[in-house]
C-alpha positions as a printed Julia matrix, in Angstrom:
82×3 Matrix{Float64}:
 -101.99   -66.95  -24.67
 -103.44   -70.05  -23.24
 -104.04   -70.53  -19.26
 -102.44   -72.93  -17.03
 -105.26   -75.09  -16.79
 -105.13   -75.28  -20.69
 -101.86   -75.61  -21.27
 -101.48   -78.48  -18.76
 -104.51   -79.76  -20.63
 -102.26   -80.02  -23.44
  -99.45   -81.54  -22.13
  -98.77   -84.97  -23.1
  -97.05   -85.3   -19.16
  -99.98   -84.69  -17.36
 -102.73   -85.65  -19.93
 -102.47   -88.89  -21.42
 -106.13   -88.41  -23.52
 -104.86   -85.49  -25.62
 -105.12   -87.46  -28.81
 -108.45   -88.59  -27.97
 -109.56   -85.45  -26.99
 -108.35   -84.12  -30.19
 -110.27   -86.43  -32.3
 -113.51   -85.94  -30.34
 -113.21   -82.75  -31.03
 -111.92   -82.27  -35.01
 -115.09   -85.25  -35.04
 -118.03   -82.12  -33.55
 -116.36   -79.8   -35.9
 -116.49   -82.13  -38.73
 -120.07   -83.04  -38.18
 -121.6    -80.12  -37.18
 -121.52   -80.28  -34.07
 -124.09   -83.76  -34.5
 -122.92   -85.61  -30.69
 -124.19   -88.91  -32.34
 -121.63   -89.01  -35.12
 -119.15   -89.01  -32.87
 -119.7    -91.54  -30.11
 -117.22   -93.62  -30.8
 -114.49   -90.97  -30.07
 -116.29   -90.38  -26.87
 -116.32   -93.48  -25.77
 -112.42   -94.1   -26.88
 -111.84   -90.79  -24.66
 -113.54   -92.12  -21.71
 -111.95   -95.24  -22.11
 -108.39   -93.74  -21.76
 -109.97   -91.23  -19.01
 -110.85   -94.45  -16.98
 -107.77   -96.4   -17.84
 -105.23   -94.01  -16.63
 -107.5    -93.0   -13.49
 -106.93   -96.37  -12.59
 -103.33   -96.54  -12.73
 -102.68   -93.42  -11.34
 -105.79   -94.42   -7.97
 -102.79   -97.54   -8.16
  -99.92   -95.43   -8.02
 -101.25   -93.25   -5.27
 -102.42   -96.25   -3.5
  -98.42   -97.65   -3.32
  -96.86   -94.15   -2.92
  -95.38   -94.18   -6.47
  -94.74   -90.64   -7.03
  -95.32   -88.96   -9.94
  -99.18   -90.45   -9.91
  -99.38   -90.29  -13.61
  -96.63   -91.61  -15.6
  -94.67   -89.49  -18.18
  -95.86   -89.81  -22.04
  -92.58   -91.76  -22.71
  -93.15   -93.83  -19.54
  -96.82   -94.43  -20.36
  -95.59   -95.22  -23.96
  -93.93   -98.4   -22.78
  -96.69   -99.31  -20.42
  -98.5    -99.86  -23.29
  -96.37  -101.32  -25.52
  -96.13  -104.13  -22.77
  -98.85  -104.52  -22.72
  -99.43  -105.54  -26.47
């Protein structure tokens, strides 16, 4: 059974980098665990880290409540964004 902290790590709701963190990770187990095979799904993970701790530093900033978005919310953000 997973913990709290993991499960929430897995929730799209509250983490919006769980298909980055995925790939990162099915990357280190693909390449044997070689870090420099994979830097470009580390840098696409800290990319969305940064990106959403932005908008949700925003969100606090005008009282928006929740401070991340849902999954479906975040969705449209970004379709809107092209």
């Amino acid at each position: 059974r997973m913990s709290r902290h993991a499960q929430q790590l897995r929730d799209h709701d509250i983490n919006p980098c769980v298909a980055e963190t995925d790939a990162s990770t099915k990357c280190m187990d693909d390449n044997n665990y070689n870090k420099d095979m994979c830097t470009a799904y580390f840098l696409q993970y800290k990319s969305c880290r940064k990106f959403w701790h932005d908008i949700m530093m925003q969100r606090r900033r005008n009282g928006v409540k929740p401070e991340m978005p849902s999954a479906e919310e975040r969705k449209k953000m970004l379709e809107s964004m092209g």
